[in-house]
Each structure stands twice: as C-alpha cells, then as structure tokens.
Coordinates of C-alpha atoms and ligand atoms in Angstrom, one line a residue:
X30 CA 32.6 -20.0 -183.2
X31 CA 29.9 -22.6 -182.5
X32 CA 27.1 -21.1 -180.2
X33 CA 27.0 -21.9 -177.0
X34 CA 23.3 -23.6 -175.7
X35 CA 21.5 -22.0 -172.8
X36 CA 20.6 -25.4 -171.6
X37 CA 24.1 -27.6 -172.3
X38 CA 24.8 -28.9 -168.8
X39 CA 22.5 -32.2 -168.6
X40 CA 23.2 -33.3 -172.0
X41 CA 26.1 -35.6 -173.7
X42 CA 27.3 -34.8 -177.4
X43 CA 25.9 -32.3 -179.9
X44 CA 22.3 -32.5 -181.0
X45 CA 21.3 -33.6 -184.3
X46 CA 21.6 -31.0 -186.5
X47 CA 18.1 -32.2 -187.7
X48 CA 16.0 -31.7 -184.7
X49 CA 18.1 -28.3 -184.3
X50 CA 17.2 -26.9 -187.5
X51 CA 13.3 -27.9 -186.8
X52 CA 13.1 -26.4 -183.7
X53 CA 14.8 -23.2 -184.0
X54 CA 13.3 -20.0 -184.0
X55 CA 16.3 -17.5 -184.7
X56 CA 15.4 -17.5 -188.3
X57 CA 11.8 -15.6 -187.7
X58 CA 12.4 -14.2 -183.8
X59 CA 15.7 -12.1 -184.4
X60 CA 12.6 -9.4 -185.6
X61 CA 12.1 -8.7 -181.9
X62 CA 16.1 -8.4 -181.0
X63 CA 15.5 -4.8 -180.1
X64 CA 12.5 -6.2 -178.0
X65 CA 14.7 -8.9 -176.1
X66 CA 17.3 -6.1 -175.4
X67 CA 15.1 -3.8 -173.8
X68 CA 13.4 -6.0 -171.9
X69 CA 16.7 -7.6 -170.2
X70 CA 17.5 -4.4 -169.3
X71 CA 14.5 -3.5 -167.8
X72 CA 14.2 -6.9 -165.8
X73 CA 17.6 -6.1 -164.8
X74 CA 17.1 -2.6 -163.4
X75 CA 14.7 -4.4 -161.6
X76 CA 17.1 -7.1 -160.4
X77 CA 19.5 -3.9 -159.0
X78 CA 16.3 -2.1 -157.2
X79 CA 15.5 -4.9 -155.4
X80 CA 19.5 -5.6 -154.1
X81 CA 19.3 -9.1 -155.9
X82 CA 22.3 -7.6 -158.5
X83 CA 25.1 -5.6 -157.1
X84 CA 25.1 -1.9 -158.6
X85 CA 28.3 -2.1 -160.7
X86 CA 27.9 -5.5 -161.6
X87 CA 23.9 -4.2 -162.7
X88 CA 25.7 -1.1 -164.5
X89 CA 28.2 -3.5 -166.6
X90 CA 25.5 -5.6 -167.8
X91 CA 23.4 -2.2 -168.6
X92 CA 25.9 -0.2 -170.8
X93 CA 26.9 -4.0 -172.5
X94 CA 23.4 -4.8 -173.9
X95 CA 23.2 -1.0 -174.7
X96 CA 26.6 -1.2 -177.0
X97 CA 24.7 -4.6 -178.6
X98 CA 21.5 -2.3 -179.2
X99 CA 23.8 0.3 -180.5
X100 CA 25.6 -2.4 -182.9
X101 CA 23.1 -4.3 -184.2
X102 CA 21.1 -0.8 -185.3
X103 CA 24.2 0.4 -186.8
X104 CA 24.5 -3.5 -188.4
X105 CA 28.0 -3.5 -187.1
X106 CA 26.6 -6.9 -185.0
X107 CA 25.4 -9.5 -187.7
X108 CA 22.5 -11.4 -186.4
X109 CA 23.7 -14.8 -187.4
X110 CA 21.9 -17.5 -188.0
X111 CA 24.1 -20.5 -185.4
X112 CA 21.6 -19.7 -182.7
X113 CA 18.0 -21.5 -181.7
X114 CA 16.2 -18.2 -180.3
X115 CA 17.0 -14.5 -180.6
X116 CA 17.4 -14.7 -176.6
X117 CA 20.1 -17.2 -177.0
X118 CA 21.8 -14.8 -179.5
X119 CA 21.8 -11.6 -177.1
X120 CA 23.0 -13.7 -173.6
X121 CA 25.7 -14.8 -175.9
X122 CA 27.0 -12.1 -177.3
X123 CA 26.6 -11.1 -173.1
X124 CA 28.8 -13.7 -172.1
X125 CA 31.4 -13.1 -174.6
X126 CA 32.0 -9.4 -173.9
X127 CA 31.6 -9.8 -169.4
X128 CA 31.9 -13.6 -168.4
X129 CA 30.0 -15.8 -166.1
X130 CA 28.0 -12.2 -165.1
X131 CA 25.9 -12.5 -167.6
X132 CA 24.1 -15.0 -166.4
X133 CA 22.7 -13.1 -163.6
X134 CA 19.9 -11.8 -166.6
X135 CA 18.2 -15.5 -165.9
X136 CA 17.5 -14.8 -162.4
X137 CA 13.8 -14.8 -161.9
X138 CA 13.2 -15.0 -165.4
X139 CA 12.9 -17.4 -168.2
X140 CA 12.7 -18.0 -171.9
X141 CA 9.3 -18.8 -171.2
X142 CA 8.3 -15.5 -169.8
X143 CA 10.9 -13.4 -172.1
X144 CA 9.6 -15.1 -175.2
X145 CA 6.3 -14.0 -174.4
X146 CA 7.1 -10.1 -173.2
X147 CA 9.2 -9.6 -176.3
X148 CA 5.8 -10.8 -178.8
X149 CA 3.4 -8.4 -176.6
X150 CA 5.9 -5.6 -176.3
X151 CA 6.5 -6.0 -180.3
X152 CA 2.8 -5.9 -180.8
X153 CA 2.3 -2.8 -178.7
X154 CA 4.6 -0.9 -181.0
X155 CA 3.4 -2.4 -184.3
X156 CA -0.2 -1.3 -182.7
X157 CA 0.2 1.9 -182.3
X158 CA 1.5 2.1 -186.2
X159 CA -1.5 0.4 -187.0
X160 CA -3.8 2.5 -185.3
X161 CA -2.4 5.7 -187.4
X162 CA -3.4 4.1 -190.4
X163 CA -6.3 3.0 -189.4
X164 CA -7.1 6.4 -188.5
X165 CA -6.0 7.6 -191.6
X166 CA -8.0 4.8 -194.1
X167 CA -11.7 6.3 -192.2
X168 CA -10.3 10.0 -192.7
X169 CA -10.3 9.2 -196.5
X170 CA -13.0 7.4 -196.3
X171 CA -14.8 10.5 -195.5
X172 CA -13.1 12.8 -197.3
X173 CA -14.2 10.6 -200.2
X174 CA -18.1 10.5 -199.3
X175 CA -18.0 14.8 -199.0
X176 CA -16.3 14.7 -202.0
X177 CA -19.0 13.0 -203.6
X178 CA -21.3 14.0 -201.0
X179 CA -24.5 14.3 -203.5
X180 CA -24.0 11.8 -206.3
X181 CA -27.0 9.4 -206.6
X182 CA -26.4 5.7 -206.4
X183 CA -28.3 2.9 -206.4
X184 CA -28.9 1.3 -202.5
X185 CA -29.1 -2.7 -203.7
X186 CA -30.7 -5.6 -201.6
X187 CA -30.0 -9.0 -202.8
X188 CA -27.6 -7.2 -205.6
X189 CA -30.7 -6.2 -206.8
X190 CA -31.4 -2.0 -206.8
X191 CA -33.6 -1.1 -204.5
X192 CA -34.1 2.2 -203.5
X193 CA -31.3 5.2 -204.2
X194 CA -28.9 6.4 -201.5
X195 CA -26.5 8.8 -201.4
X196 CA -22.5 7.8 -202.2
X197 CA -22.0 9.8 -198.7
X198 CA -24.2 7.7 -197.2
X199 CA -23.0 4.5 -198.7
X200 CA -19.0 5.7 -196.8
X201 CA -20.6 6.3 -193.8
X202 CA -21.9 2.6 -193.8
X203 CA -18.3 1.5 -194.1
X204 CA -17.6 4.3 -191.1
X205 CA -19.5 2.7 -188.7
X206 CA -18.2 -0.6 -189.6
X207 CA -15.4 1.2 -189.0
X208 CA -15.7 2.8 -185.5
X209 CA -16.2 -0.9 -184.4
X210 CA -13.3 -2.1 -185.8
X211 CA -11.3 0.6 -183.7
X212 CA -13.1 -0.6 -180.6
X213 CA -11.4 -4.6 -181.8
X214 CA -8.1 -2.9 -182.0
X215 CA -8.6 -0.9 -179.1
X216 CA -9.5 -4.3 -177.1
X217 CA -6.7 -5.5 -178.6
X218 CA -4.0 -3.0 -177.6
X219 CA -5.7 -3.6 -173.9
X220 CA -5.1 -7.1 -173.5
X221 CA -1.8 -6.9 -175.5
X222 CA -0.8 -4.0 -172.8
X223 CA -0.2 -6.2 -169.7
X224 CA 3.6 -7.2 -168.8
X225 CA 4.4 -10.9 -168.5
X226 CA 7.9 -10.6 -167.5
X227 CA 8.8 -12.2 -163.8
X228 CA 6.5 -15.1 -165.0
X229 CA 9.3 -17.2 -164.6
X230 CA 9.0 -20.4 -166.5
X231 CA 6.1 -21.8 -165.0
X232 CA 5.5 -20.5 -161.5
X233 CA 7.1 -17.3 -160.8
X234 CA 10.6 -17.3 -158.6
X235 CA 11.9 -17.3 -155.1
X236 CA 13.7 -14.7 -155.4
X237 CA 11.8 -11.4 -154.2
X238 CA 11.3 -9.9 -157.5
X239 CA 9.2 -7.1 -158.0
X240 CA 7.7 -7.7 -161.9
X241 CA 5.8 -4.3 -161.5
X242 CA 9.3 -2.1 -161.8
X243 CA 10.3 -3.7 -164.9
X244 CA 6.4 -3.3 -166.5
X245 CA 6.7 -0.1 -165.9
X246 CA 9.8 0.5 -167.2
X247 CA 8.3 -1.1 -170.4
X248 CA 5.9 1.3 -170.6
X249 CA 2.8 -1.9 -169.8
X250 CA -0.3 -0.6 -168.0
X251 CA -0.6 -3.6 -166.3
X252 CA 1.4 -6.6 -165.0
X253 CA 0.0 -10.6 -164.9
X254 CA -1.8 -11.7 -162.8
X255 CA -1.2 -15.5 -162.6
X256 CA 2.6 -16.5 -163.7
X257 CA 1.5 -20.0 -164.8
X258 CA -1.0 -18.4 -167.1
X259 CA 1.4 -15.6 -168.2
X260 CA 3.7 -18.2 -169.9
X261 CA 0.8 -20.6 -171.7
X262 CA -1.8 -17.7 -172.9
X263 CA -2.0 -15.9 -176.4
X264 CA -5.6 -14.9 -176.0
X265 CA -4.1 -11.2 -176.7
X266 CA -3.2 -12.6 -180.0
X267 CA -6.9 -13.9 -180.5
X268 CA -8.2 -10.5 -180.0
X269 CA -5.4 -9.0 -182.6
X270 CA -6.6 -11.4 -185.1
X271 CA -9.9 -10.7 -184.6
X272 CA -9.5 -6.9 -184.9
X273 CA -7.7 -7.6 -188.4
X274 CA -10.5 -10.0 -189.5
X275 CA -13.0 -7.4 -188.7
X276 CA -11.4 -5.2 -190.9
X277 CA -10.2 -7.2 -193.5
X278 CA -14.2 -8.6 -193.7
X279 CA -15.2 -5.3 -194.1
X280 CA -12.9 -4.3 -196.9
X281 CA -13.5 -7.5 -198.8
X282 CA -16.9 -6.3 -198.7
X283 CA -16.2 -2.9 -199.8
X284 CA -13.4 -4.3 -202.7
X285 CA -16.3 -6.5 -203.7
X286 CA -18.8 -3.3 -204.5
X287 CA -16.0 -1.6 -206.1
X288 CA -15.4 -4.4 -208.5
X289 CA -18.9 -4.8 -209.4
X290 CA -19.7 -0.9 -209.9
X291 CA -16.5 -0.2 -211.6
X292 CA -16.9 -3.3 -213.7
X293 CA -18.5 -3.0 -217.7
X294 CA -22.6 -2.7 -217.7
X295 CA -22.5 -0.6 -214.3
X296 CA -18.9 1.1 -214.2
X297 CA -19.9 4.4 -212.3
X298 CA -17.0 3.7 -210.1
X299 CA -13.8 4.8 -211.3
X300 CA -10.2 3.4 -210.0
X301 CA -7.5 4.7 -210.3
X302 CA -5.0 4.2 -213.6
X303 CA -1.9 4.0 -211.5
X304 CA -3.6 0.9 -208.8
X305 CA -4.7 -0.9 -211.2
X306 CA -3.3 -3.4 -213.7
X307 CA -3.4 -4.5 -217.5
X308 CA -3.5 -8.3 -219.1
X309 CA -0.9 -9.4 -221.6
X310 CA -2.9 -10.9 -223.9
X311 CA -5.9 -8.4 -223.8
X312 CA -5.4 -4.7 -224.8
X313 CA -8.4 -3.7 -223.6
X314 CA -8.3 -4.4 -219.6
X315 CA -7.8 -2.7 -216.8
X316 CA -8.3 -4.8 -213.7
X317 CA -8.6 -4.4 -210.2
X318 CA -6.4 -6.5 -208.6
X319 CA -5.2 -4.8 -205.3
X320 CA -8.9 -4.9 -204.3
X321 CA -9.0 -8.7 -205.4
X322 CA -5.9 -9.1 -203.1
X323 CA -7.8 -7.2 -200.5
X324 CA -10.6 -9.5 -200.9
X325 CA -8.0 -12.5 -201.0
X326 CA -6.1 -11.5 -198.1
X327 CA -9.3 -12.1 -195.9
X328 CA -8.7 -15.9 -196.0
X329 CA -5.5 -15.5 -195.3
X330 CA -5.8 -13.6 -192.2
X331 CA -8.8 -15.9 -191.2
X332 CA -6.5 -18.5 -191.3
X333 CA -4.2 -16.8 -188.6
X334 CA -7.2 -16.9 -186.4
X335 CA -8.3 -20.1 -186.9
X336 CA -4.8 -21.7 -186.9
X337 CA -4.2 -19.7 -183.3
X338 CA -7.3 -21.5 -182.3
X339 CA -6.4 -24.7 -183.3
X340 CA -3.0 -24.1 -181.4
X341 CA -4.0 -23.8 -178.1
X342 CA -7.3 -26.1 -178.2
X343 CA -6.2 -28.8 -175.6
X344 CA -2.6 -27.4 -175.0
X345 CA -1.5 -28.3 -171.2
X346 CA -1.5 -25.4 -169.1
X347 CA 2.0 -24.3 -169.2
X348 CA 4.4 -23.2 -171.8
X349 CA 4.5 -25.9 -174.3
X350 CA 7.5 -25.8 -177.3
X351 CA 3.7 -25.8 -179.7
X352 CA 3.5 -21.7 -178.6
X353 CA 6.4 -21.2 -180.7
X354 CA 4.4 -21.4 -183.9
X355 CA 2.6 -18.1 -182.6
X356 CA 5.4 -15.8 -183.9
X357 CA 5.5 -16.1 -187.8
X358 CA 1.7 -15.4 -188.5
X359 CA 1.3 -13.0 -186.1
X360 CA 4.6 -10.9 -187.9
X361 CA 2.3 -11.9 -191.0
X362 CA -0.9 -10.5 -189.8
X363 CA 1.3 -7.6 -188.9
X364 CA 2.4 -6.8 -192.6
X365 CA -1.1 -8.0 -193.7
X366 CA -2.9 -5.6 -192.3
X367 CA -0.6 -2.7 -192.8
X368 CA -0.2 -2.7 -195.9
X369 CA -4.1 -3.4 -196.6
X370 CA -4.6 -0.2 -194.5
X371 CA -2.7 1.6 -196.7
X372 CA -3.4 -0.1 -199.8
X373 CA -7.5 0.7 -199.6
X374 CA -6.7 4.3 -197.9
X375 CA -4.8 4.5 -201.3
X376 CA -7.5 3.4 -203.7
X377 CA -10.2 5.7 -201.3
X378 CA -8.0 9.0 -202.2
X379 CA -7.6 8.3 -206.1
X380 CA -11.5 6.8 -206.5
X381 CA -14.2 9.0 -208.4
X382 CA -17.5 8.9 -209.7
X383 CA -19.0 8.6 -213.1
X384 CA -22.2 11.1 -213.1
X385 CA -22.8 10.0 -217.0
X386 CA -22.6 6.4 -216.4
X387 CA -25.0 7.0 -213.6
X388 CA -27.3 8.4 -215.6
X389 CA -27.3 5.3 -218.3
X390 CA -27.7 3.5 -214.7
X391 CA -30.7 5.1 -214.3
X392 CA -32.4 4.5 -217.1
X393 CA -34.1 0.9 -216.7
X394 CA -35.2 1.6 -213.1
X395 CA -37.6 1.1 -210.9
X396 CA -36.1 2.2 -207.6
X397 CA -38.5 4.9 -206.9
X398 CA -41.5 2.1 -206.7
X399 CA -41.4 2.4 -202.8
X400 CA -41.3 6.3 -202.9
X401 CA -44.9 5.6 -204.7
X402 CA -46.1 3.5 -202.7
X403 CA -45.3 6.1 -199.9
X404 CA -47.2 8.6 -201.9
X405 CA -49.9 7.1 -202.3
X406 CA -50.8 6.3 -199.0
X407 CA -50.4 10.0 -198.6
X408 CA -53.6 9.7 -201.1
X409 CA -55.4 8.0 -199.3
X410 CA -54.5 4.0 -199.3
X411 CA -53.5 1.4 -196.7
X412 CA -49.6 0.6 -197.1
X413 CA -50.8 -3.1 -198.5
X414 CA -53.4 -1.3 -201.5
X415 CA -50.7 1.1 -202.1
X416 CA -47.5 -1.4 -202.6
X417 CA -50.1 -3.7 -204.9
X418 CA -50.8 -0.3 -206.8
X419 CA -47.2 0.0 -207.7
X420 CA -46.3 -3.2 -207.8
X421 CA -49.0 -3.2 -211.0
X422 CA -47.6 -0.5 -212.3
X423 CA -43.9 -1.9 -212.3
X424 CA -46.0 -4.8 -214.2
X425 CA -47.4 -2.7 -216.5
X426 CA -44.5 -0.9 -217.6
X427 CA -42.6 -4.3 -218.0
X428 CA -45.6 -5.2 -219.9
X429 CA -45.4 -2.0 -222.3
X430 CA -41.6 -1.9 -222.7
X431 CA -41.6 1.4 -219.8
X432 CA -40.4 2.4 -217.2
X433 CA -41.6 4.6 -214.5
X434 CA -40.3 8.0 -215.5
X435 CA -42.5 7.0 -219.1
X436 CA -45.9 7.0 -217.5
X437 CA -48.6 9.3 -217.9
X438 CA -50.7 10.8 -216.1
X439 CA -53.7 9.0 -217.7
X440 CA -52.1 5.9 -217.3
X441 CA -51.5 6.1 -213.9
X442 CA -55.1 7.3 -213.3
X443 CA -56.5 4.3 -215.1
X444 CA -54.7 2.4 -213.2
X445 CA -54.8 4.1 -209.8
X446 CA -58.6 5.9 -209.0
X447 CA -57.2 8.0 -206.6
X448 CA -54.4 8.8 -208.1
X449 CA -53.1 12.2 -210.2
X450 CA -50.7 13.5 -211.9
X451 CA -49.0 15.0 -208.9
X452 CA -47.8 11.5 -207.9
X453 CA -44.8 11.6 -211.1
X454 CA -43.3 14.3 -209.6
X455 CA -42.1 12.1 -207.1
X456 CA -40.5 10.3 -209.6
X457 CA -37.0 11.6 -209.1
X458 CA -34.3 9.2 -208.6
X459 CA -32.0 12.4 -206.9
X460 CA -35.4 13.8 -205.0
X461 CA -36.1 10.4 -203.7
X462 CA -32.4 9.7 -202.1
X463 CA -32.2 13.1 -200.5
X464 CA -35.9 13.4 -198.8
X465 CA -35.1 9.4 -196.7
X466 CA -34.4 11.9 -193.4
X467 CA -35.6 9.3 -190.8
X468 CA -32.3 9.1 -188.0
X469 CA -29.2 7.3 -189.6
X470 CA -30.8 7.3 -193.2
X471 CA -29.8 8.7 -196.1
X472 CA -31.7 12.4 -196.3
X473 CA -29.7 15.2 -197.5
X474 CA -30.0 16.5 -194.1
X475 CA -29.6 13.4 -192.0
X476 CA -26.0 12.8 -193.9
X477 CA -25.1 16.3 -193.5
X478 CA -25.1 15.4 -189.8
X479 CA -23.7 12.1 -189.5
X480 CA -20.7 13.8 -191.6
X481 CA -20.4 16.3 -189.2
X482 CA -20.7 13.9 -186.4
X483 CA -17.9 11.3 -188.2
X484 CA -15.6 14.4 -188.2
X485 CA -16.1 15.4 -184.6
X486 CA -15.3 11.1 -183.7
X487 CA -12.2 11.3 -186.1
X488 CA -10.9 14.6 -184.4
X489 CA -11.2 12.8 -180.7
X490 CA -10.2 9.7 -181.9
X491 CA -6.8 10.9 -183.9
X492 CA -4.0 8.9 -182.5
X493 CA -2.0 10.6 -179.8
X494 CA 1.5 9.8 -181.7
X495 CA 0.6 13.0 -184.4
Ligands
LIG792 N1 12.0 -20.1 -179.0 C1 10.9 -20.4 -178.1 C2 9.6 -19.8 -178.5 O1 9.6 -19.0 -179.3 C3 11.2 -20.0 -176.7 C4 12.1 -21.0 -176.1 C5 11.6 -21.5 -174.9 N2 12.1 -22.9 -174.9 C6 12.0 -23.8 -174.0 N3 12.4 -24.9 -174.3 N4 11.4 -23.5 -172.9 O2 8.6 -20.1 -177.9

C-alpha cells in the first residue's frame, strides 16, 4: 500500500518520485523509531493531563504505539522504506490500526519539534554509553602507567629527547588531557539534556500545553526556553562534536607516539600481535594500522564539526528542510567515537614495554645534560656558566666519539675547574627521571601521588549506569 503523506491536502497529483527520493529521511532516521515512539506517547500523556485528549481515546492511542514498539523490537513490523521520515512511518501505522484518532498526536506538536526531540533524546542514550567507555579507556590508561610505573623513557621536545620521564608519567599526560575531555562530554550531555518537544513548528501552540509533563516523562532536566529557537538550533550537536574532537585529537597524538616508539630504530613500545596487521608482499611487517585509523579518524570527525558549522552559518531562524542533514554524521560521530574508545582502550590493555630496547635507547644520549647543569650550579655556578659548561661538554664528547656516561673524571675537571668526580654520579638516566619532584613532574614521588589522586577522580567519576 502506497504511504499516505502527512501533508497531502494542498497538493494535486503525486510528487515526483525524484524530489521524493532526494528529500527523504526514512532511509537514515528509522535509527531513532524507538525515539519517535516514546516521545508521542509522552507528548500524549501530556495531551490527556491537560484534558486536551479524552482518557479512552488517550489510552487507545497509548497501548497502539506500545504494540508498534513491541513489534518492531520483535521485527514482526518491517520498517519499510515507502515513507519520507520515520514520523511519517509511526502515525501511519497509527492511522491504520485506530482511524482519524490518530491524528490527535499532532496537536501542539510538529515534525519540526519531534524531529529535533527524537535526535537529543537519541543522543542522551548513546551518551551515556559513551561515557562508560570513556571511563573505561582512562581506567586502562592507568592501569597501564602502574603497570609500567618505573620504566625510563625518553621525555622529547621538538621529537628530539630531552630529558627522561617516567612511562607513568607520560599516561598521566594523556589523563589530564583526559579529565578535560570528560568535562566536553559532560557539557555536552548538559545541553543535549533539555526537552524540545511542545516547540511546535515554529512558535509553540494555542492549545494549553504543558511541555514540562512530557520532558519529564522523557527523563530531560530541562525544557526550552524559546520554541522558535527549539526548532532551528543544533548547538548541542556542536558541543558533541567538539567533545569527540577533543578526544579524537588527543588519541591521534597518542597513536602518533606509539607508532614512532614502537617503529624500527626506537621500538621500546610493544603492540599487540592480535591488533595489528601484516603486508602481503612483505614477510617481515607488522604494522599498526588501528592506531593509523585512530589518527585517520580525526579528520573525519573534524569534518562533522566543521560541516555542522557550515550548516547553520546564515540559516534563517526557524526550522529550515537544510537541518535534516544533521542526522547521518551525527549517527557517524556516534559509531566513530565508540568504537575508537574501545579500539585504543584495547590497544592500552595489550601494550608493553621493551626494557632491552630501552637500554640500546639509551646508549647515544645526552638527556642528562640539564641534570648537570643543575649540579653544577649546586657547585657553585650561575645557571648561564653552568648550561655553557655542559653544553661544552656535549661538544666535546661529540667531538671524541662519547657520550656522557664515557667521561672521566679528569676530563670533566679540565674542562670544568670547579668541578669533580662527584658530578658523574648524576649521570643516571633512571636517577635523573625519578629525583624531577617539583608538583605535577615526573619524581618517583610526585607520580606516586598523581596515581593515587587519578584513582580517587576515576572512583568519583565512574558512571552511575555500573
Ligand atoms: N525529516 C525532516 C528532518 O529530519 C523532518 C521533517 C520536517 N519537515 C518539514 N517539512 N517541516 O529534519
């Protein structure tokens, strides 16, 4: 049976199959059917509160879209594809099981606002999802760094090494990066949590409505506040995308280091066997291409934001058919950054460290050149005399074929008047890393805390869904 339009009345013949097939939505929208459902029967429990719907008639439309819930779960009710919106689909199959009465669903309520309720109520489910495995990605994140919690590695500015850290202290970076992005999808879940249905289509409805009940019912904290801006805003949309940006920037920052320090000439960083992948041609590879994906998935999801942007720049204020693009990145972005949650908690649990290709690492260093510079200021030198003292060491032993650890203690005398020999044992790439216990750096100490401290945040931050 042909559908029947919500919108036939002023118009004469069929419309071109064409321009039907361009603007329909039921191909991408029928995702949120279990949306739509709930929230006509919210809106109508609504209706029947505030006497605009008789009881009965109220309780017939109530148990009917509850039997359509029912049967499309138990795929008994095939969503078919005849229909231009997932809203046309439900009042239709409305209509065909009680008459004319199902109209009364379109009382102080339109597509407009609908359209718009389903998407946030969708994303309010999906969020709550997301913030489990968000949760769970900065649980292994430091599970990994106590793991590890004393292995050596080499801090780099400019991908150059500078000074050694700890590997605990390197996850903890990525944790605070990570107790931001929480805030983003926190902010997100805020301005996603706000009921826009009662909008109407543009500028809310005669009829004495209360859109409050039926926000409640949904389970929003808060109801609009403006119906004309209800129906035309996305800007909780902009705040999702930013939260997945946020942490899809950070991981393509944290795929990048893994590359590199897993890669040959460095690979102290290994990945698991069972994520990673082979090459037809050469025997010898093992590459890492979920965290290229990661990486590559960053543009992707920038492109979400950006195209959002470019979507409402200049849109009339009102509900324009242009909002209809909103849906099939945001269920993109959706998948996007669910599986890259799981995907990098994944690669976090089955990551290790190589202690002997650390040491090789090692080798050809001059990472401890500040630590003498600190030490001998401690002999008496200004910070300036004391970096030009090391820096002519460094010289020197790129001179000589050396490197720090080779030095004497005659050499660095020569060199150094008021220098001794007490000055090499500073030279200790593990010592070094571990004594750095200024607040928030990466002392043995100092990390022990900020561990303790990430645990403490996790614990009061677990999602209340466990
Ligand atoms: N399918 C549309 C959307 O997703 C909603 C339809 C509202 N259509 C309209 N002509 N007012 O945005």
């Amino acid at each position: 049976m042909a559908s029947r339009k919500l919108w036939g009345g002023r118009f004469q013949g069929k419309q071109d199959p064409v321009a039907l097939a361009f603007t329909e939505s039921f191909s991408f929208d029928q995702q949120m059917w279990e949306e739509d459902i709930d929230i006509l029967k919210a809106h109508v429990t609504m209706l029947v509160e505030k006497q605009i719907v008789q009881k009965e008639v109220g309780k017939k439309i109530l148990t009917t879209l509850q039997s359509i819930h029912q049967e499309i779960n138990e795929s008994k009710l095939v969503l078919t594809s005849e229909h231009e919106d997932i809203h046309s689909f439900i009042e239709e199959e409305l209509t065909k099981r009680i008459g004319e009465e199902a109209s009364l669903i379109r009382i102080g309520r339109s597509r407009n606002d609908t359209v718009v309720t389903d998407l946030r109520l969708y994303l309010k489910r999906e969020l709550s999802e997301i913030l489990e495995l968000h949760h769970q990605y900065l649980e292994a994140l430091i599970d990994l760094g106590e793991r590890f919690q004393d292995v050596v590695i080499p801090g780099y500015t400019h991908f150059r090494r500078a000074q050694p850290i700890l590997f605990s202290f390197y996850c903890l970076a990525h944790f605070a990066g990570g107790m931001r992005e929480r805030q983003a999808l926190e902010f997100a879940h805020q301005w996603d949590d706000v009921s826009t249905l009662g909008a109407g289509a543009v500028s809310g409805t005669s009829w004495p409505i209360e859109p409050k009940i039926s926000s409640k019912l949904l389970g929003f904290s808060e109801t609009f506040f403006n119906a004309l801006d209800a129906v035309s805003e996305r800007d909780f949309l902009l705040a999702f995308y930013f939260a997945c940006n946020l942490i899809l920037t950070h991981f393509s920052r944290l795929s990048e280091d893994l590359i590199l320090w897993s890669s040959e000439g460095l690979a102290y960083v290994d990945l698991p066997d069972d994520l990673c992948t082979g090459s037809s041609l050469m025997p010898q590879k093992k590459n890492p291409d979920p965290l290229e994906l990661l990486r590559g998935k960053t543009g992707r999801m920038f492109g979400h934001l950006s195209s959002l942007f470019m979507l409402l720049k200049g849109l009339p204020m009102g509900y324009n058919r242009d909002l209809q693009e909103d849906k099939e990145p945001l269920f993109d972005a959706i998948k996007t950054i669910k599986e890259s949650l799981y995907m990098m908690t994944r690669i976090l649990e089955g990551l290790s460290l190589s202690k002997e290709a650390l040491a090789k690492v090692w080798v050809d260093d001059f990472s401890l050149a500040t630590d003498l510079a600190d030490e001998l200021v401690k002999s008496g030198y200004s910070f300036g005399e004391a970096h030009a003292y090391a820096g002519k060491l460094v010289r020197h032993c790129d001179e000589k074929g050396k490197f720090l650890k080779d030095l004497t203690a005659e050499e660095i005398k020569k060199m150094i008047p008021k220098a001794d020999g007490k000055i090499l044992k500073f030279l200790s790439i593990p010592e070094s890393a571990k004594r750095r216990e200024s607040p928030g750096g990466t002392g043995e100490k100092a990390v022990s805390k900020a561990l303790i401290e990430a645990k403490a945040w996790l614990k009061e931050k677990a999602p209340k869904t466990r």
